[in-house]
XYZ file of C-alpha atoms in Angstrom:
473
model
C 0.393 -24.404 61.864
C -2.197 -26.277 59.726
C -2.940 -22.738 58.203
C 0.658 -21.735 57.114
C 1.156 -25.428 55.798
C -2.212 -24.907 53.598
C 0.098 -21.837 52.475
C 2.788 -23.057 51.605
C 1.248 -25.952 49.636
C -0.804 -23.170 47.360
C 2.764 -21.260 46.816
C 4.159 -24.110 45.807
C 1.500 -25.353 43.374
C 1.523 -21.699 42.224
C 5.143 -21.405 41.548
C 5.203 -24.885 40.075
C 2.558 -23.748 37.593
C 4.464 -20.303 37.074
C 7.207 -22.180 35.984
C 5.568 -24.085 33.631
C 3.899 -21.084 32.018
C 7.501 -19.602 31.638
C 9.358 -22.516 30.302
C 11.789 -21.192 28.014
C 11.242 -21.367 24.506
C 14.226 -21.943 22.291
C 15.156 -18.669 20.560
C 17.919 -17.817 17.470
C 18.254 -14.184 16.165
C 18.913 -14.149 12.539
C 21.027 -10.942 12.198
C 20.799 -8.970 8.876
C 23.851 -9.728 6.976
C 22.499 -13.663 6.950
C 19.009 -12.563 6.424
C 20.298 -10.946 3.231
C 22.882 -13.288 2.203
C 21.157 -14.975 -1.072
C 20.026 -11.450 -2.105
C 21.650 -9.947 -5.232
C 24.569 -7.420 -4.556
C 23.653 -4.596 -6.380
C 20.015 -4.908 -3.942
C 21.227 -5.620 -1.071
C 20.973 -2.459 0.590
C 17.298 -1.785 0.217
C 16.700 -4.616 1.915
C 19.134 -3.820 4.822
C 17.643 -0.316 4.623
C 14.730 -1.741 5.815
C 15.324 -4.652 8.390
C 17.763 -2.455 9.936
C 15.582 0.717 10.338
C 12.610 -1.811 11.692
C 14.733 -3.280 14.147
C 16.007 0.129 15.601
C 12.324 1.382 15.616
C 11.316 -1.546 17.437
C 13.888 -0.946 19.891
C 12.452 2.661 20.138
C 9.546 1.761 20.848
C 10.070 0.914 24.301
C 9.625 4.700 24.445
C 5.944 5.275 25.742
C 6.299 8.969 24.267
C 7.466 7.692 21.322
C 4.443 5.302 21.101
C 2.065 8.507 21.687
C 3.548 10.244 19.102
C 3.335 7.355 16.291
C -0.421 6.918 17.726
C -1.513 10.586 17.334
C 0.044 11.552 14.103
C -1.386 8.344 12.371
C -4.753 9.265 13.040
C -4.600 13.067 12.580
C -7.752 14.228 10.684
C -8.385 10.642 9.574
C -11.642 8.870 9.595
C -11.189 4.903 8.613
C -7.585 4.573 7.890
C -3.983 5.643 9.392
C -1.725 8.014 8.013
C 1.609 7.195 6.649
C 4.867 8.493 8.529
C 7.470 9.581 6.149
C 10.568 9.108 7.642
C 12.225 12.197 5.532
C 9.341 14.373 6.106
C 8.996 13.744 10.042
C 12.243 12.920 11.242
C 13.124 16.483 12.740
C 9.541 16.275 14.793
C 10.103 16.824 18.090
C 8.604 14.630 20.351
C 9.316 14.963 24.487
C 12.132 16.590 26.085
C 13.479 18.352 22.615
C 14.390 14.534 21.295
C 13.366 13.807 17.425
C 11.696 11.246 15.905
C 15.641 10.451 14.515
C 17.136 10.930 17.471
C 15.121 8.141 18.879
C 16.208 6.078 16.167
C 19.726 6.938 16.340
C 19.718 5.693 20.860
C 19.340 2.113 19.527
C 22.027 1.964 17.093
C 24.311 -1.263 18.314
C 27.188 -2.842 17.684
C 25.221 -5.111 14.228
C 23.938 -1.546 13.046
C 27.166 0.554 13.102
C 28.960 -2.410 11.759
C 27.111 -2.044 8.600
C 26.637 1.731 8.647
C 29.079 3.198 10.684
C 27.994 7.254 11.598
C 26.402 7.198 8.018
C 22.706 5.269 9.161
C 20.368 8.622 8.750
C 22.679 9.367 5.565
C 21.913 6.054 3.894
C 18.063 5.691 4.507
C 17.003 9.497 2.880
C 19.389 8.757 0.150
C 18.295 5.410 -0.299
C 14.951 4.834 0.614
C 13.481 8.554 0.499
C 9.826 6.667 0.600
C 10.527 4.934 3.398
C 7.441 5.243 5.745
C 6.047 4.063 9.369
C 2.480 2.684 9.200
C -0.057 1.360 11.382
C -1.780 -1.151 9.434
C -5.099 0.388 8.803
C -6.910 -3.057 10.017
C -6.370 -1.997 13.782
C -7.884 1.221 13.718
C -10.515 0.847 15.922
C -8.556 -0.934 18.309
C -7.659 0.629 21.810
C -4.235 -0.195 22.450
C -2.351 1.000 25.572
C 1.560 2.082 24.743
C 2.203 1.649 28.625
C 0.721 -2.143 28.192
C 3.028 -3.141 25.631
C 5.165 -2.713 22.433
C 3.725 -3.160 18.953
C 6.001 -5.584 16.393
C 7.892 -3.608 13.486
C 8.160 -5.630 10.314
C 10.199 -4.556 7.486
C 8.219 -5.380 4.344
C 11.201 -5.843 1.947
C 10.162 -5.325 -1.851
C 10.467 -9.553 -1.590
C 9.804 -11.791 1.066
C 13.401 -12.142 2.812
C 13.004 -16.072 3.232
C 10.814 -19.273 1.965
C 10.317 -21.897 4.638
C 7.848 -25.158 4.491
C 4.965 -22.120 5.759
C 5.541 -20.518 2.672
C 7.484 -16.811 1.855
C 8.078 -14.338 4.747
C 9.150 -11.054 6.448
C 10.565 -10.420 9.574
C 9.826 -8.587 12.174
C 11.303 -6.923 15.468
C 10.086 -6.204 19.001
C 11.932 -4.285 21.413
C 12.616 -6.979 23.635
C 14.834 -8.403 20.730
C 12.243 -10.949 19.631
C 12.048 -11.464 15.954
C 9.486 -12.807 13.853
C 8.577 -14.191 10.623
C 5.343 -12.267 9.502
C 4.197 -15.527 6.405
C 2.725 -13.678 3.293
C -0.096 -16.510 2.915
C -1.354 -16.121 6.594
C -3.176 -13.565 8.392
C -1.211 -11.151 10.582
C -1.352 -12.208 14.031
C 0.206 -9.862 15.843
C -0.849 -5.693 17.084
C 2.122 -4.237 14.712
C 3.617 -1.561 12.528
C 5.186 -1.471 9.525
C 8.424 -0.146 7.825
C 7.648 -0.002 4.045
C 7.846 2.061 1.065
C 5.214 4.777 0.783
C 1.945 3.644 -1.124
C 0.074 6.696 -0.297
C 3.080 9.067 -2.077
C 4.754 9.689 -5.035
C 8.399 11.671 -4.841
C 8.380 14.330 -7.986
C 10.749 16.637 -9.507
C 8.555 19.281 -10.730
C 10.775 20.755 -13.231
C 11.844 17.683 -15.425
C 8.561 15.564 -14.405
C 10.888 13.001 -13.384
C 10.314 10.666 -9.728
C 13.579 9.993 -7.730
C 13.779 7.152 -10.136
C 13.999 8.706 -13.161
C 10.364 7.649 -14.346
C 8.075 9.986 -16.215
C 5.149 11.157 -14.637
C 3.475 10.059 -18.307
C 4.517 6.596 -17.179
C 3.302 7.076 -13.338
C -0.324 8.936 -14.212
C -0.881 9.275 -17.722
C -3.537 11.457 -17.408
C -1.096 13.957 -16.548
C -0.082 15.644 -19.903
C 1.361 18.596 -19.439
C -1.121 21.098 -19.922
C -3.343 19.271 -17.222
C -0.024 19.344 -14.878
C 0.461 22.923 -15.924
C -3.278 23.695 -15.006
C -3.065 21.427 -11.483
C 0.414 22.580 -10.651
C -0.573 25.259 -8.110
C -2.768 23.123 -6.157
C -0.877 19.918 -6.422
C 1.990 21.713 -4.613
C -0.570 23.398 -2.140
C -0.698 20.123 -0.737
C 2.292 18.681 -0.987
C 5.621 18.648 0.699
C 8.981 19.860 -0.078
C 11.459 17.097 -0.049
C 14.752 17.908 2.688
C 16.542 16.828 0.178
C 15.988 19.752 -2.246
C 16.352 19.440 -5.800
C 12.512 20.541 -6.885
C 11.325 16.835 -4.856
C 7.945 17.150 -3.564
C 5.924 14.227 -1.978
C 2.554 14.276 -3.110
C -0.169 12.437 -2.552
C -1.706 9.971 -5.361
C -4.896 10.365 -3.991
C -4.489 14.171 -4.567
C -3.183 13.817 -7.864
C -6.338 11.436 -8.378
C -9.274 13.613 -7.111
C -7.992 16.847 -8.540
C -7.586 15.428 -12.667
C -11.518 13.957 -11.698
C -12.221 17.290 -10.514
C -11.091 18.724 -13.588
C -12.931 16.123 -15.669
C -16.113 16.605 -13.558
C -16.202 20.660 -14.183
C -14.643 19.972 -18.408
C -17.166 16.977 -19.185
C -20.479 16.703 -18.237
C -22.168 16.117 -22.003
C -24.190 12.864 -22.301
C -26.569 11.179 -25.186
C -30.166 12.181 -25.108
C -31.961 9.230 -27.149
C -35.425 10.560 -26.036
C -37.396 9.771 -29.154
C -34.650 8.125 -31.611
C -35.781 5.741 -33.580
C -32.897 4.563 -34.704
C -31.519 0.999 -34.164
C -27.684 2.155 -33.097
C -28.674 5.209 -30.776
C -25.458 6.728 -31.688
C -26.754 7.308 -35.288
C -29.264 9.615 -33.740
C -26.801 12.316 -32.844
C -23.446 13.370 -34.088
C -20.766 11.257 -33.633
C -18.530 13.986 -32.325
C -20.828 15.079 -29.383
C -20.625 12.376 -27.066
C -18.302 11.510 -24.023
C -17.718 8.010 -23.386
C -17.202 7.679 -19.757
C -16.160 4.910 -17.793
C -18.718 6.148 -14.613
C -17.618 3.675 -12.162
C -16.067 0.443 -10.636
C -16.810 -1.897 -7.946
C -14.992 -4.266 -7.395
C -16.844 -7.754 -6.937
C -13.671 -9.947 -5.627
C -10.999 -8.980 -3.277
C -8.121 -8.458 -5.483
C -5.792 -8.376 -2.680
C -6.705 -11.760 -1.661
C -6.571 -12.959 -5.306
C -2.907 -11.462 -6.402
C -1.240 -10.364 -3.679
C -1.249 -11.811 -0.093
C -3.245 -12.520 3.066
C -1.779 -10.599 6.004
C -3.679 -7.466 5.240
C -1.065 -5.215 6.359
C 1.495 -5.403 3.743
C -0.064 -3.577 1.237
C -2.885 -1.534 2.102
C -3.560 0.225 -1.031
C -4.960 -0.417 -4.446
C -3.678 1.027 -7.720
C -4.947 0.075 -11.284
C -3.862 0.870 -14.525
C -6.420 1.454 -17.620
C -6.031 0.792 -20.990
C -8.759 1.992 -23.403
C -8.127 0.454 -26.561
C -9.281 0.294 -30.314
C -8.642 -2.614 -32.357
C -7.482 -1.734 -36.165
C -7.680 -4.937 -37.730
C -4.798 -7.923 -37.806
C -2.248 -7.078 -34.757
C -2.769 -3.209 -34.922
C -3.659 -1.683 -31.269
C -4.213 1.634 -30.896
C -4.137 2.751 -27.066
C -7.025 5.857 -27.335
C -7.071 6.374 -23.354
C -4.504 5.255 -20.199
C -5.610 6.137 -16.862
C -4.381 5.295 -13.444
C -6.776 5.135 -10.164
C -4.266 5.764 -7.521
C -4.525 6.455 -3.842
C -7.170 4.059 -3.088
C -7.037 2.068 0.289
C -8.219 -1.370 0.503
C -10.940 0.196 2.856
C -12.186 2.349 -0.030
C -12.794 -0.765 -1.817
C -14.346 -2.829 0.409
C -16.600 -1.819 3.577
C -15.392 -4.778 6.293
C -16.500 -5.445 9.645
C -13.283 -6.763 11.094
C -12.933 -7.944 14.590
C -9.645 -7.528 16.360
C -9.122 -9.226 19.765
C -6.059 -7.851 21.372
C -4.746 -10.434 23.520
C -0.790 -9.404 24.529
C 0.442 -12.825 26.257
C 3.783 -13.294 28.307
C 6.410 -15.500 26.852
C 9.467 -16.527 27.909
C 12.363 -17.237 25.590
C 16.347 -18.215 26.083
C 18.816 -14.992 25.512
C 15.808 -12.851 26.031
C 13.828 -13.845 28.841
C 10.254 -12.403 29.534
C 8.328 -10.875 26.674
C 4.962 -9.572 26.546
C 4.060 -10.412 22.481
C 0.937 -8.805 21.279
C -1.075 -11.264 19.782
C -4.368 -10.071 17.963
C -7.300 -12.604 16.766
C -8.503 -11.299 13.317
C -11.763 -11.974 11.647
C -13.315 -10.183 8.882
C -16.829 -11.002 9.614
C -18.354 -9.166 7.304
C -17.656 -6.985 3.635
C -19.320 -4.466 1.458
C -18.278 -3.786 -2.123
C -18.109 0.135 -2.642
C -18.494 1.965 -5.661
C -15.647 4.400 -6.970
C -17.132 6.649 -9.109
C -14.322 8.162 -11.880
C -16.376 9.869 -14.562
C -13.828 9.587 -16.175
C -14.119 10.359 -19.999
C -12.346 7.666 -22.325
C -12.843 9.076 -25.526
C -14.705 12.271 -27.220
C -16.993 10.758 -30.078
C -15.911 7.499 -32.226
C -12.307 8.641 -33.509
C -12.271 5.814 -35.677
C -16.186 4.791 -36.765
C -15.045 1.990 -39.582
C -13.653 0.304 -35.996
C -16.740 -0.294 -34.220
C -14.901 -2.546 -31.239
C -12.768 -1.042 -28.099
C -11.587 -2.613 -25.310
C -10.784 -1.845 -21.709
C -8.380 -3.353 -19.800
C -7.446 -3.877 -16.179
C -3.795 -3.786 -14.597
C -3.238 -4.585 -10.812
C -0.039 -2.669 -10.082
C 2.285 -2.106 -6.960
C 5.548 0.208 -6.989
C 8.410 0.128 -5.147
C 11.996 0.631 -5.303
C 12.877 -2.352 -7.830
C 11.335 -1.035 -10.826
C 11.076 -3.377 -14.018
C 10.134 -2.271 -17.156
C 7.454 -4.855 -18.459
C 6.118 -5.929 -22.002
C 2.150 -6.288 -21.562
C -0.513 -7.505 -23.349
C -3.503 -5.958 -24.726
C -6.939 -8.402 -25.286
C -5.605 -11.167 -27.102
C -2.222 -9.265 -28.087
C 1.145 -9.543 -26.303
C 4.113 -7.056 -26.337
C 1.808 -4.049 -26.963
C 3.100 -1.324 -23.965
C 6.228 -0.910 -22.003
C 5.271 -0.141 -18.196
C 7.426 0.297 -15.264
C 6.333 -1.670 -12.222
C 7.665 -4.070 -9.476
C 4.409 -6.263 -9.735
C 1.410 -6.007 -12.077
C -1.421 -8.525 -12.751
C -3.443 -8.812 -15.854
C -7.227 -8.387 -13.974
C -9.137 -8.941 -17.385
C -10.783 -7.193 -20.014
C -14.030 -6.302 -21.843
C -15.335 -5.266 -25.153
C -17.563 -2.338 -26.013
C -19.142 -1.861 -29.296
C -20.371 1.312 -31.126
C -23.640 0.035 -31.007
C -23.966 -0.982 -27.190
C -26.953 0.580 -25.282
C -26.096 4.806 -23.535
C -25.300 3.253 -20.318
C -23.978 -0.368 -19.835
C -22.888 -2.415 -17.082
C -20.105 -5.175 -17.604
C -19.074 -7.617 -15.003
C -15.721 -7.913 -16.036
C -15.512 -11.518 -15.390
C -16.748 -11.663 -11.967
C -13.530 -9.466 -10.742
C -14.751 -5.948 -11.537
C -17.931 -4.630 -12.458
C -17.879 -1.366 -15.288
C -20.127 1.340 -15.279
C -20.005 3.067 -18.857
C -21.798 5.547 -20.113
C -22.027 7.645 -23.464
């Protein structure tokens, strides 16, 4: 007897502690049409686009196959980083049973989604938001996650946070239990998740009229495209590159293609240099024709995290890094002439910066009102550790001194991001304002330097502690 009481006493302290654990915490859905309530009219719908896409993914999720899939084609023939998922491009992939990556999506529509969409969901998004991607946030790369453990959060980064709370600016997010979240742009991420954004890694081009889906010039997207370079690049560019469903010459391709095929180009075209062996002149320049040398901008490093610094802290947001260069000579009173623009594209934060980052996975079970049990998968991130890497561009500014009475240029830095809400901004050169019309959603003056005829063949400049400049002549 004394042994079953001794029994009973532990399964009651047990179940008495169980309880505890699983105290219901309070729990309101915000649903999407409240979400988006303050936001303009005529932008509503990319922001629907995208809550209502990561909440059906989410949903979809509870799919171990579907979990596979996402897992094995983000890290197909990748080293430190994921792969995008372009919806357009992947949703006909077939993934168990003959089911599609849409069809997936399309077994969670409910009664909120076809309220606002109707039959017309697919329709909307690849007319919409064409760049609309999946991504594993390249930070948990090395971690081992088990899709038969537990489903990953889906937030929908909007091209603004969607709210402002006393915590600052957020997104939300979606599990496939039907707990949301608010993912706070000033604080780390800390949950294992994916994320529904617009594609940073593509670009979607007619290649007829030179045109993006926007209507933007590729002069204004990578100016070191004129069109005798594009006509030159063309064939490989579309090598590797994908036709758009949608038809109508649209190709996705890759920045980072775009990027490392005009170096390539530069690399084979330009590889002249001063040889001061023996000048004794005081401006080496003087010792050989003007005419004959390449000023190159050889590298950057960057020596601050400019993601931390302009952007946001979760890490997972935006993953890439694009700048904008501005090579500049000064004419005297307000007179700018722009001798060089050149756009590094297709750079991931982890080609910036070497980081040891630790990841803990720790999924915990929580138990909420409406929803009941949920396993939320918590992660414990640390970057313990980061390297500064060099990006070589050898990348030639200017051929000779076009304007020798001038002996001042300057370079400047832009921090841009792209998205759907493109603005067409007035920025400033050095000192100037109003010099150059640019089409961003965000950009961020990241400084300048000056460089005079006069300046030593190869120079380093520390670009005010943000980036440092190799240049060469």
């Amino acid at each position: 007897m004394r042994k079953y009481t001794k029994l009973l006493i532990f399964a009651l302290i047990f179940s008495l502690f169980s309880c505890k654990y699983y105290d219901p915490k309070p729990f309101v859905y915000h649903d999407i049409l409240s979400l988006t309530s303050e936001i303009n009219k005529d932008n509503k719908y990319l922001f629907t686009n995208r809550l209502a896409f990561a909440k059906l993914l989410a949903k979809a999720l509870e799919n171990v196959e579907l979990k596979d899939y996402i897992k094995r084609i983000s890290k197909d023939k990748t080293v430190n980083s994921f792969n995008e998922i372009i919806f357009a491009l992947h949703k006909d992939d077939i993934i168990e049973d003959g089911k599609t990556l849409q069809d997936y999506i399309l077994d969670e529509m409910d009664n909120e989604i076809k309220s606002l969409y109707k039959d017309d969901f697919i329709a909307k998004i690849l007319e919409q938001d064409p760049m609309l991607s999946i991504k594993l946030p390249d930070i948990f790369y090395n971690v081992d996650w088990d899709g038969c453990d537990f489903s990953p959060m889906v937030y929908a980064k909007t091209i603004d946070p969607i709210g402002n709370d006393k915590l600052g600016p957020y997104y939300i997010g979606y599990h496939s239990s039907g707990y949301q979240d608010r993912l706070y742009q000033l604080k780390k991420v800390n949950k294992f998740s994916l994320v529904v954004k617009f594609s940073e890694d593509y670009i979607l081009l007619d290649v007829y009229k030179l045109i993006n889906f926007q209507g933007i010039p590729l002069s204004y997207i990578f100016p070191q495209y004129s069109l005798p370079v594009w006509d030159k690049l063309k064939g490989k560019i579309l090598s590797q590159s994908y036709k758009s469903p949608a038809g109508n010459n649209l190709y996705y391709i890759k920045k980072r293609v775009m990027f490392d095929l005009y170096k390539e180009l530069e690399e084979n075209e330009y590889r002249k240099y001063i040889d001061s062996t023996g000048c004794d002149e005081k401006c080496l320049r003087d010792c050989v024709p003007v005419d004959s040398t390449y000023n190159t901008i050889e590298s950057i490093t960057e020596r601050t995290n400019i993601t931390d610094i302009f952007w946001d802290n979760s890490y997972i947001l935006r993953e890439n890094k694009d700048l904008l260069m501005y090579y500049n000579s000064f004419l005297g009173g307000d007179i700018v002439e722009v001798v060089d623009k050149y756009y590094i594209a297709g750079f991931r934060i982890v080609d910036f910066i070497t980081r040891k980052i630790r990841v803990d996975l720790k999924p915990e079970i929580e138990k909420y009102d409406e929803i009941g049990k949920v396993k939320i998968p918590y992660v414990y991130v640390e970057v313990e550790d980061e390297e500064f890497n060099k990006i070589q561009l050898n990348h030639v500014v200017e051929k000779g001194w076009n304007s020798p009475k001038n002996r001042d240029r300057d370079i400047e830095f832009f921090s841009i991001y792209r998205e759907n809400l493109i603005a067409k901004f007035r920025i400033g050169i050095g000192k100037l304002n109003d010099i150059s019309d640019e089409y961003f959603t965000y950009y961020q003056d990241v400084g300048n330097e000056y460089i005079t005829y006069c300046k030593p063949p190869v120079m380093n400049y520390p670009f005010g502690n943000i980036l440092a400049i190799s240049y060469k002549y």
